[in-house]
Coordinates of C-alpha atoms and ligand atoms in Angstrom, one line a residue:
X1132 CA 23.3 80.3 62.7
X1133 CA 23.7 78.0 60.1
X1134 CA 26.1 75.5 60.8
X1135 CA 28.7 75.1 57.7
X1136 CA 29.8 71.5 57.1
X1137 CA 33.1 71.6 55.2
X1138 CA 36.6 70.0 54.9
X1139 CA 39.3 72.9 54.3
X1140 CA 42.6 71.6 52.6
X1141 CA 45.3 74.4 52.9
X1142 CA 48.1 74.3 50.7
X1143 CA 51.1 76.3 52.2
X1144 CA 49.6 75.5 56.0
X1145 CA 53.1 76.3 57.4
X1146 CA 53.4 79.8 55.4
X1147 CA 52.8 83.5 56.8
X1148 CA 49.5 83.9 55.4
X1149 CA 48.0 81.0 56.7
X1150 CA 49.3 81.6 60.3
X1151 CA 48.9 85.5 60.2
X1152 CA 45.5 85.6 58.9
X1153 CA 43.8 82.0 58.1
X1154 CA 44.1 80.4 61.3
X1155 CA 43.0 83.4 63.3
X1156 CA 40.2 83.9 60.8
X1157 CA 38.5 80.2 61.3
X1158 CA 38.7 80.9 64.7
X1159 CA 36.8 83.6 64.7
X1160 CA 34.0 81.8 62.4
X1161 CA 34.4 78.8 65.2
X1162 CA 33.7 81.4 67.9
X1163 CA 30.7 83.0 66.1
X1164 CA 29.1 79.9 65.4
X1165 CA 29.6 79.6 61.6
X1166 CA 32.1 76.8 62.3
X1167 CA 30.8 74.1 65.0
X1168 CA 31.7 70.6 65.2
X1169 CA 31.3 69.5 61.6
X1170 CA 34.3 70.9 59.9
X1171 CA 38.1 69.8 59.6
X1172 CA 41.2 71.4 58.2
X1173 CA 44.0 69.7 56.7
X1174 CA 46.9 71.6 56.4
X1175 CA 49.6 70.6 54.2
X1176 CA 53.1 72.1 53.5
X1177 CA 56.4 70.5 52.8
X1178 CA 57.6 70.6 56.7
X1179 CA 57.5 67.1 58.4
X1180 CA 55.1 68.2 61.5
X1181 CA 52.8 66.0 63.2
X1182 CA 49.5 66.7 64.0
X1183 CA 50.5 67.7 67.5
X1184 CA 52.9 70.4 66.4
X1185 CA 50.5 71.6 63.9
X1186 CA 47.8 72.3 66.6
X1187 CA 50.4 73.7 68.7
X1188 CA 51.1 76.1 65.9
X1189 CA 47.2 77.0 65.3
X1190 CA 47.0 77.5 69.2
X1191 CA 49.9 80.1 69.0
X1192 CA 48.3 81.8 66.0
X1193 CA 45.2 82.5 67.7
X1194 CA 46.9 83.3 71.2
X1195 CA 46.1 87.0 70.4
X1196 CA 42.2 86.6 70.3
X1197 CA 42.2 85.4 73.9
X1198 CA 40.3 82.0 73.9
X1199 CA 40.0 80.1 77.0
X1200 CA 42.2 76.7 77.2
X1201 CA 39.3 74.4 76.4
X1202 CA 38.2 76.5 73.5
X1203 CA 41.7 76.5 72.0
X1204 CA 42.0 72.8 72.2
X1205 CA 38.5 72.2 71.0
X1206 CA 39.3 74.2 68.0
X1207 CA 42.6 72.9 67.1
X1208 CA 41.5 69.5 67.5
X1209 CA 39.7 69.6 64.0
X1210 CA 43.3 70.4 62.6
X1211 CA 45.3 67.7 60.8
X1212 CA 48.9 68.0 59.2
X1213 CA 50.0 66.1 55.9
X1214 CA 53.5 66.8 54.9
X1215 CA 53.3 67.1 51.0
X1216 CA 55.5 68.3 48.1
X1217 CA 53.2 69.8 45.5
X1218 CA 54.9 68.0 42.5
X1219 CA 54.3 64.4 43.8
X1220 CA 51.7 62.6 42.7
X1221 CA 51.7 60.0 45.3
X1222 CA 51.1 62.5 48.1
X1223 CA 47.9 63.4 46.5
X1224 CA 46.7 59.8 47.1
X1225 CA 47.4 60.2 51.0
X1226 CA 45.4 63.5 50.9
X1227 CA 42.5 62.1 49.6
X1228 CA 42.6 59.1 52.1
X1229 CA 42.9 61.5 54.9
X1230 CA 40.0 63.8 53.5
X1231 CA 37.7 60.6 53.1
X1232 CA 38.6 59.7 56.5
X1233 CA 37.8 63.1 57.9
X1234 CA 35.1 63.4 55.7
X1235 CA 33.4 60.3 57.4
X1236 CA 34.3 61.3 60.9
X1237 CA 32.8 64.8 61.0
X1238 CA 30.1 64.0 58.5
X1239 CA 31.3 66.8 56.0
X1240 CA 28.8 65.7 53.1
X1241 CA 31.7 65.9 50.7
X1242 CA 31.8 69.5 50.8
X1243 CA 35.8 70.7 49.9
X1244 CA 37.1 73.9 50.1
X1245 CA 40.8 74.0 48.8
X1246 CA 42.7 77.1 49.5
X1247 CA 46.1 77.8 47.8
X1248 CA 48.0 79.9 50.1
X1249 CA 51.4 79.7 48.3
X1250 CA 53.5 80.8 45.2
X1251 CA 51.3 80.9 42.2
X1252 CA 53.8 79.3 40.5
X1253 CA 52.2 76.1 41.9
X1254 CA 48.7 76.5 41.2
X1255 CA 48.3 74.7 38.1
X1256 CA 50.0 71.4 39.3
X1257 CA 47.9 71.4 42.5
X1258 CA 44.6 71.6 40.9
X1259 CA 45.6 69.2 37.9
X1260 CA 46.4 67.0 40.6
X1261 CA 43.2 67.4 42.5
X1262 CA 41.3 66.3 39.4
X1263 CA 44.0 63.7 37.9
X1264 CA 44.1 61.9 41.6
X1265 CA 40.1 62.2 41.7
X1266 CA 40.2 64.2 44.9
X1267 CA 36.9 65.9 43.3
X1268 CA 34.4 63.4 44.0
X1269 CA 30.7 64.0 43.1
X1270 CA 29.4 64.6 46.6
X1271 CA 29.0 67.9 48.0
X1272 CA 30.6 71.0 46.7
X1273 CA 34.4 71.8 45.4
X1274 CA 35.5 75.1 45.4
X1275 CA 39.0 76.6 45.3
X1276 CA 40.3 79.9 47.1
X1277 CA 43.2 81.4 45.1
X1278 CA 45.4 84.1 46.4
X1279 CA 46.9 86.8 44.6
X1280 CA 48.9 87.6 42.2
X1281 CA 46.6 86.0 39.5
X1282 CA 49.3 85.9 37.0
X1283 CA 51.9 88.7 36.3
X1284 CA 50.3 90.0 33.1
X1285 CA 47.6 89.4 30.7
X1286 CA 49.1 86.3 29.2
X1287 CA 50.4 84.6 32.4
X1288 CA 46.9 85.3 33.8
X1289 CA 45.1 83.7 30.8
X1290 CA 47.3 80.7 31.0
X1291 CA 46.8 80.0 34.8
X1292 CA 43.0 80.6 34.4
X1293 CA 42.9 77.9 31.6
X1294 CA 44.7 75.6 34.0
X1295 CA 42.3 76.3 36.8
X1296 CA 39.2 76.3 34.7
X1297 CA 39.8 73.1 33.1
X1298 CA 39.2 71.7 36.5
X1299 CA 36.9 74.1 38.2
X1300 CA 34.2 75.7 36.9
X1301 CA 34.0 79.7 37.0
X1302 CA 31.7 79.9 40.0
X1303 CA 33.7 77.2 42.0
X1304 CA 36.7 79.7 41.8
X1305 CA 37.2 82.4 44.5
X1306 CA 40.0 85.0 43.5
X1307 CA 41.1 86.8 46.5
X1308 CA 41.4 90.5 46.5
X1309 CA 40.9 91.0 50.3
X1310 CA 40.6 94.6 49.8
X1311 CA 36.7 93.4 48.8
X1312 CA 36.4 92.2 52.2
X1313 CA 37.1 95.3 53.9
X1314 CA 33.8 97.1 55.6
X1315 CA 34.3 100.3 54.1
X1316 CA 34.8 99.0 50.6
X1317 CA 31.6 97.2 51.2
X1318 CA 30.2 100.5 52.4
X1319 CA 30.9 102.5 48.9
X1320 CA 27.8 100.7 47.6
X1321 CA 25.6 101.6 50.4
X1322 CA 26.9 105.2 50.3
X1323 CA 26.1 105.3 46.5
X1324 CA 22.9 103.1 46.3
X1325 CA 21.0 103.9 49.5
X1326 CA 21.4 107.7 49.5
X1327 CA 19.6 109.6 46.3
X1328 CA 21.6 113.0 47.1
X1329 CA 24.8 111.2 45.9
X1330 CA 23.4 108.7 43.4
X1331 CA 21.5 111.4 41.8
X1332 CA 24.6 113.4 41.3
X1333 CA 26.9 110.7 40.5
X1334 CA 27.9 111.5 37.1
X1335 CA 30.0 114.0 35.0
X1336 CA 27.4 117.0 35.3
X1337 CA 28.1 117.3 38.8
X1338 CA 31.5 115.6 39.5
X1339 CA 35.0 117.2 38.5
X1340 CA 37.0 114.4 39.7
X1341 CA 37.7 111.3 41.8
X1342 CA 40.8 110.3 43.7
X1343 CA 41.8 106.8 45.2
X1344 CA 44.7 107.1 47.4
X1345 CA 46.3 104.2 49.0
X1346 CA 49.2 105.3 51.1
X1347 CA 51.5 103.2 53.2
X1348 CA 54.2 104.5 55.6
X1349 CA 56.0 101.4 55.9
X1350 CA 58.8 100.5 53.2
X1351 CA 59.4 97.1 51.8
X1352 CA 60.1 95.7 55.2
X1353 CA 61.8 92.0 54.8
X1354 CA 59.6 91.8 51.4
X1355 CA 62.4 93.5 49.4
X1356 CA 63.2 90.5 47.0
X1357 CA 59.4 90.0 46.3
X1358 CA 58.9 93.5 45.9
X1359 CA 61.5 94.2 43.7
X1360 CA 59.9 91.8 41.3
X1361 CA 56.7 93.2 41.4
X1362 CA 56.4 97.0 42.0
X1363 CA 53.2 99.3 43.3
X1364 CA 51.6 99.1 39.7
X1365 CA 51.3 95.2 39.8
X1366 CA 51.0 94.9 43.3
X1367 CA 48.4 97.7 44.2
X1368 CA 47.0 99.1 40.8
X1369 CA 46.1 96.1 39.0
X1370 CA 44.0 94.2 41.8
X1371 CA 43.0 96.9 44.7
X1372 CA 42.9 100.4 42.9
X1373 CA 41.1 99.2 39.8
X1374 CA 38.5 97.2 42.1
X1375 CA 37.8 100.2 44.0
X1376 CA 37.4 102.1 40.9
X1377 CA 34.8 99.5 39.2
X1378 CA 32.9 100.0 42.6
X1379 CA 32.9 103.8 42.1
X1380 CA 32.3 103.6 38.1
X1381 CA 29.5 100.8 37.8
X1382 CA 26.3 101.5 37.3
X1383 CA 23.5 100.5 39.8
X1384 CA 23.0 96.9 39.5
X1385 CA 19.4 95.8 39.1
X1386 CA 19.4 93.6 42.2
X1387 CA 22.2 93.5 44.9
X1388 CA 23.2 90.0 44.0
X1389 CA 26.6 88.4 42.6
X1390 CA 25.5 88.2 39.4
X1391 CA 24.1 91.4 38.8
X1392 CA 27.1 93.4 40.8
X1393 CA 29.8 91.4 39.0
X1394 CA 28.0 92.2 35.5
X1395 CA 28.2 95.8 36.5
X1396 CA 31.8 95.9 37.5
X1397 CA 33.1 94.1 34.5
X1398 CA 31.2 96.5 32.2
X1399 CA 33.1 99.6 34.2
X1400 CA 36.2 98.0 33.7
X1401 CA 35.8 97.7 30.0
X1402 CA 35.0 101.2 29.9
X1403 CA 38.2 102.1 31.3
X1404 CA 40.4 103.3 28.5
X1405 CA 43.3 100.9 27.6
X1406 CA 45.8 103.9 26.8
X1407 CA 48.1 104.1 24.1
X1408 CA 52.2 104.3 25.1
X1409 CA 51.7 108.1 24.4
X1410 CA 48.7 108.1 26.5
X1411 CA 50.6 106.5 29.1
X1412 CA 53.5 108.9 29.1
X1413 CA 51.2 111.6 29.5
X1414 CA 48.9 110.1 32.3
X1415 CA 50.9 108.0 34.5
X1416 CA 54.1 108.7 36.6
X1417 CA 56.3 106.1 38.6
X1418 CA 58.4 107.0 41.6
X1419 CA 61.0 105.4 43.7
X1420 CA 62.0 106.4 47.5
X1421 CA 65.5 108.0 48.4
X1422 CA 66.2 108.2 52.1
X1423 CA 64.2 110.7 54.2
X1424 CA 63.5 112.2 57.4
X1425 CA 59.8 112.5 59.0
X1426 CA 59.7 113.9 62.1
X1427 CA 62.3 111.8 64.3
X1428 CA 62.5 109.2 62.0
X1429 CA 65.5 108.4 59.4
X1430 CA 64.5 106.1 56.6
X1431 CA 66.7 104.2 54.0
X1432 CA 66.1 104.6 50.3
X1433 CA 64.5 101.8 48.4
X1434 CA 68.1 101.0 47.0
X1435 CA 69.6 100.6 50.3
X1436 CA 66.6 98.0 51.6
X1437 CA 68.0 94.4 51.9
X1438 CA 66.9 92.3 48.7
X1439 CA 66.7 94.9 46.5
X1440 CA 69.3 95.0 43.5
X1441 CA 71.0 98.3 43.8
X1442 CA 70.6 99.4 40.4
X1443 CA 66.6 98.5 40.5
X1444 CA 64.4 100.1 38.4
X1445 CA 61.1 99.0 40.2
X1446 CA 58.7 101.8 41.1
X1447 CA 57.6 102.1 45.0
X1448 CA 55.0 104.6 43.7
X1449 CA 52.4 105.1 40.9
X1450 CA 50.3 108.1 40.3
X1451 CA 48.0 108.3 37.3
X1452 CA 44.7 109.4 35.6
X1453 CA 42.3 107.2 34.3
X1454 CA 39.7 108.0 31.7
X1455 CA 36.4 106.3 31.4
X1456 CA 34.7 106.2 28.0
X1457 CA 30.8 106.1 28.8
X1458 CA 28.0 108.6 28.8
X1459 CA 28.2 108.7 32.7
X1460 CA 31.9 109.4 33.4
X1461 CA 33.2 111.2 29.8
X1462 CA 35.5 113.7 30.9
X1463 CA 35.9 113.0 34.6
X1464 CA 39.4 112.0 35.5
X1465 CA 40.1 109.5 38.0
X1466 CA 43.2 110.1 39.6
X1467 CA 44.9 107.3 41.5
X1468 CA 48.0 107.1 43.6
X1469 CA 49.6 104.5 45.7
X1470 CA 53.1 104.2 47.5
X1471 CA 55.4 103.0 50.1
X1472 CA 57.2 105.4 52.2
X1473 CA 54.6 108.0 52.2
X1474 CA 54.0 110.6 55.1
X1475 CA 50.7 108.5 56.5
X1476 CA 49.4 105.2 56.2
X1477 CA 45.7 105.8 54.7
X1478 CA 43.2 104.7 52.1
X1479 CA 40.7 107.1 51.4
X1480 CA 38.5 108.2 48.2
X1481 CA 37.6 112.0 47.3
X1482 CA 34.8 112.5 45.2
X1483 CA 35.2 116.2 44.2
X1484 CA 32.2 117.8 43.5
X1485 CA 31.8 121.0 41.0
X1486 CA 31.4 124.4 41.6
X1487 CA 28.2 126.1 41.9
X1488 CA 27.9 128.0 38.1
X1489 CA 28.4 131.6 39.8
X1490 CA 30.4 132.5 43.0
X1491 CA 28.2 135.3 44.5
X1492 CA 30.3 135.6 47.2
X1493 CA 33.1 137.6 45.7
X1494 CA 35.0 140.4 47.3
X1495 CA 33.5 143.8 46.9
X1496 CA 35.1 146.0 44.5
X1497 CA 38.1 147.8 46.3
X1498 CA 38.3 145.5 49.2
X1499 CA 41.7 145.2 51.0
X1500 CA 42.0 141.3 50.5
X1501 CA 40.1 139.4 47.7
X1502 CA 38.1 136.7 48.9
X1503 CA 39.5 133.0 48.5
X1504 CA 37.5 131.1 45.9
X1505 CA 34.8 128.8 47.0
X1506 CA 36.2 125.3 47.9
X1507 CA 34.7 122.5 46.1
X1508 CA 32.2 120.1 48.0
X1509 CA 34.2 116.9 48.6
X1510 CA 32.8 113.4 49.7
X1511 CA 35.4 111.6 51.4
X1512 CA 35.1 107.7 51.9
X1513 CA 37.8 106.9 54.9
X1514 CA 38.4 103.0 54.2
X1515 CA 41.6 102.7 56.5
X1516 CA 42.8 102.7 58.9
X1517 CA 39.9 105.4 60.2
X1518 CA 36.7 104.2 59.0
X1519 CA 34.0 106.6 57.8
X1520 CA 33.1 109.3 55.6
X1521 CA 32.6 112.9 55.5
X1522 CA 31.2 115.7 53.4
X1523 CA 32.8 119.0 53.1
X1524 CA 30.3 122.5 52.4
X1525 CA 30.8 125.9 52.4
X1526 CA 28.6 128.0 55.1
X1527 CA 29.2 131.4 56.2
X1528 CA 31.2 132.5 59.0
X1529 CA 29.9 133.8 62.1
X1530 CA 29.8 137.4 62.0
X1531 CA 29.1 140.8 60.2
X1532 CA 30.7 140.3 57.0
X1533 CA 29.9 137.5 54.4
X1534 CA 32.9 135.2 54.5
X1535 CA 32.6 131.6 53.6
X1536 CA 33.8 128.9 55.9
X1537 CA 34.5 125.3 54.7
X1538 CA 32.9 122.8 57.1
X1539 CA 32.9 119.2 57.5
X1540 CA 29.6 116.7 58.1
X1541 CA 31.9 114.0 59.4
X1542 CA 31.4 110.4 60.6
X1543 CA 33.4 107.9 61.8
X1544 CA 32.9 104.3 63.0
X1545 CA 33.6 104.0 66.5
X1546 CA 36.8 102.0 67.7
X1547 CA 34.3 99.9 69.4
X1548 CA 32.4 99.0 66.2
X1549 CA 35.9 98.5 64.1
X1550 CA 37.2 96.3 67.0
X1551 CA 34.2 94.3 66.5
X1552 CA 34.1 94.3 62.6
X1553 CA 35.0 90.5 61.1
X1554 CA 38.4 90.9 59.6
X1555 CA 38.3 90.8 55.8
X1556 CA 39.8 87.4 55.9
X1557 CA 36.9 86.1 57.8
X1558 CA 34.3 87.5 56.1
X1559 CA 35.5 86.3 52.6
X1560 CA 35.7 82.8 54.0
X1561 CA 32.3 82.8 55.2
X1562 CA 31.4 84.5 51.7
X1563 CA 32.9 81.0 50.1
X1564 CA 31.7 78.8 52.5
X1565 CA 28.1 80.4 51.6
X1566 CA 29.0 80.1 47.7
X1567 CA 29.1 83.8 47.5
X1568 CA 31.5 85.0 44.8
X1569 CA 30.2 88.8 45.2
X1570 CA 33.4 89.9 46.7
X1571 CA 35.9 88.1 44.9
X1572 CA 37.2 89.0 41.2
X1573 CA 35.5 87.2 38.2
X1574 CA 38.1 86.1 35.7
X1575 CA 36.7 88.7 33.0
X1576 CA 37.5 91.7 35.7
X1577 CA 41.1 90.1 36.4
X1578 CA 41.6 89.9 32.4
X1579 CA 40.3 93.5 31.8
X1580 CA 42.7 94.8 34.6
X1581 CA 45.6 93.2 33.3
X1582 CA 44.7 94.6 30.0
X1583 CA 44.7 98.1 31.4
X1584 CA 47.8 97.8 33.3
X1585 CA 50.0 95.9 30.9
X1586 CA 50.5 98.7 28.4
X1587 CA 51.3 100.9 31.5
X1588 CA 54.1 98.7 32.2
X1589 CA 55.2 98.0 28.5
X1590 CA 55.3 101.4 28.2
X1591 CA 57.4 102.1 31.1
X1592 CA 60.0 98.9 30.3
X1593 CA 60.6 100.4 27.2
X1594 CA 61.1 103.9 28.0
X1595 CA 64.6 105.3 28.3
X1596 CA 63.9 107.2 31.5
X1597 CA 63.7 105.6 35.0
X1598 CA 61.9 106.4 38.1
X1599 CA 61.2 109.9 39.4
X1600 CA 62.2 109.9 43.0
X1601 CA 60.7 111.2 46.4
X1602 CA 62.4 111.8 49.8
X1603 CA 61.0 108.9 52.1
X1604 CA 58.1 110.4 54.2
X1605 CA 56.7 112.9 51.6
X1606 CA 53.7 112.1 49.2
X1607 CA 55.5 111.1 46.4
X1608 CA 57.3 113.2 43.4
X1609 CA 56.6 116.2 42.3
X1610 CA 55.5 115.0 39.0
X1611 CA 52.6 113.1 41.1
X1612 CA 51.3 117.0 42.0
X1613 CA 51.8 118.0 38.5
X1614 CA 49.7 115.9 36.9
X1615 CA 46.6 117.2 38.8
X1616 CA 47.8 120.8 38.6
X1617 CA 48.0 120.6 34.7
X1618 CA 44.4 119.9 34.7
X1619 CA 43.3 122.7 37.3
X1620 CA 43.0 120.2 40.0
X1621 CA 45.1 119.1 43.3
X1622 CA 45.3 116.4 45.7
X1623 CA 42.7 116.7 48.4
X1624 CA 44.4 114.7 51.0
X1625 CA 47.7 116.2 51.7
X1626 CA 49.1 115.0 55.3
X1627 CA 52.1 116.0 54.6
X1628 CA 51.5 119.5 54.6
X1629 CA 51.1 119.3 58.6
X1630 CA 54.6 118.1 58.9
X1631 CA 56.1 120.5 56.4
X1632 CA 54.7 123.6 58.4
X1633 CA 56.4 122.3 61.6
X1634 CA 59.7 121.5 59.9
X1635 CA 59.2 117.8 60.5
X1636 CA 59.8 116.9 56.7
Ligands
NAD1769 P1 54.9 81.9 52.5 O1 56.4 81.8 51.6 O2 55.2 82.2 53.8 O3 54.5 80.1 52.6 C1 54.7 79.3 51.5 C2 54.2 77.8 51.9 O4 54.2 77.0 50.8 C3 55.0 77.3 53.1 O5 54.0 76.7 53.7 C4 55.6 76.4 52.2 O6 55.8 75.1 52.9 C5 54.7 75.8 51.1 N1 55.5 75.4 49.9 C6 56.5 75.8 49.1 N2 56.7 74.9 48.4 C7 56.4 73.9 48.2 C8 56.1 72.6 47.5 N3 57.0 72.1 46.7 N4 55.3 71.6 48.0 C9 54.4 71.8 49.5 N5 54.6 73.1 50.0 C10 55.4 74.0 49.4 O7 54.1 82.5 51.6 P2 52.7 83.3 52.1 O8 53.4 84.6 52.4 O9 52.2 82.5 53.0 O10 52.0 83.5 50.4 C11 51.3 82.7 50.1 C12 50.4 83.0 49.0 O11 49.3 84.2 49.4 C13 51.1 83.6 47.9 O12 50.5 83.6 46.7 C14 51.1 84.7 48.5 O13 51.3 86.1 47.1 C15 49.8 85.3 48.6 N6 49.6 86.3 49.5 C16 50.2 86.4 50.9 C17 50.0 87.6 51.6 C18 50.7 87.6 53.2 O14 50.3 88.5 53.8 N7 51.6 86.9 53.3 C19 49.1 88.9 51.3 C20 48.6 88.4 50.3 C21 48.8 87.7 49.3

């Protein structure tokens, strides 16, 4: 394996993301040999930590990966801490000195990767200082990894992008959407482009509708204050859902390369109809959870959660129908839904195929009961927590009569394979080290996603009507089900039914 020579500078080094995701991911890269001796990490944040304190913290964050004492020491010895206020110009000079020293000490060839793991409000300030304080030398490469959210609407995103692109070129900017690092999201391309039975049917002649569900069973936990300003539309639809949608909608790229894949994803997003306010009202609904019970658990309503305004109108659930205006997808609705405090945690995609033109297996005239309609064939891609895919088919029930029996061909990644799969952040960090931006979002994708979402947000903000409500533990408000019923469809995934049948919901 090739050793990656690099100096990481992590802004926000004392924060939650750095501790929970970045240090363990760096350690995994160290363990697997992607980082060996020629790497160093400068952690910076406001707290006045010493290198020793920082290294102890880093060791604590990787303890669950059971490193040997020696391994933990050796790994953390590459970490250096520099207290820093991002608004203070002089602090960048200190950072530069430390960076130059470490570059020489570890022979890093001037390769620099900046990770902005802090509030987006600071991104512009940081990158402009990196330039003005001459931290971007001509040796090696300079890349910047940026956390979500990238802006809060098109306008703020465009402004942020201008600030960043005045310092870094587009191919040096790695905008994180950690969904793109997930194993099964990457598998969407394999399922589509390596299986002729799917790709040849991947269009409006054979597909009735597509459903994307990202369900969380947790509430807002201790992030009420943050979430109340964001809501499900900005938190999930603008980024993760539209990214998944673009992978399902895009044309086959001419090569499996960053440039070609991104070009197709951009085209896919450009084919998503930007609704008028009237179309928004028809095609999108929002909900907020109220108190509820699921099995032995009692849950608070959203308005009772800590940090949430008691008259908040923020949505904790969104369901909607996207329309794709191109030859391949015209007439095929893409239904999406996401929410908090739903019945089960799960991200899955259901591709619902059209029925055979004639159902030969109707009940005989005068039969006691009418045979139910044929179930559609459904390809399900399980993203998380289960990973795998299944295809539902109709077969004949064993016996003298000709009853149809829906059956499933199902494949799940084994627990062992899942355990050994690199974490999303680990994969994305490695991609950034290699200079591969395939699994990061291009500015044009971000921009188009905001254009699609902004009109939904504005329509809701101007509407007199508030959110629909749904009891915690259910799969969302009634209106989310009516959205499909009015088109003659239904949600394929309905984990709430199991609980309802047992009177647990
Ligand atoms: P956090 O509040 O835990 O950490 C913020 C960090 O910024 C701290 O290290 C703090 O010291 C530093 N900081 C704040 N003001 C500073 C200043 N003036 N000068 C220098 N340092 C300063 O935040 P977080 O949860 O780690 O999130 C960081 C970023 O990652 C945010 O953009 C967030 O939206 C994004 N993100 C976080 C998660 C997550 O799981 N935590 C997930 C997705 C995206």
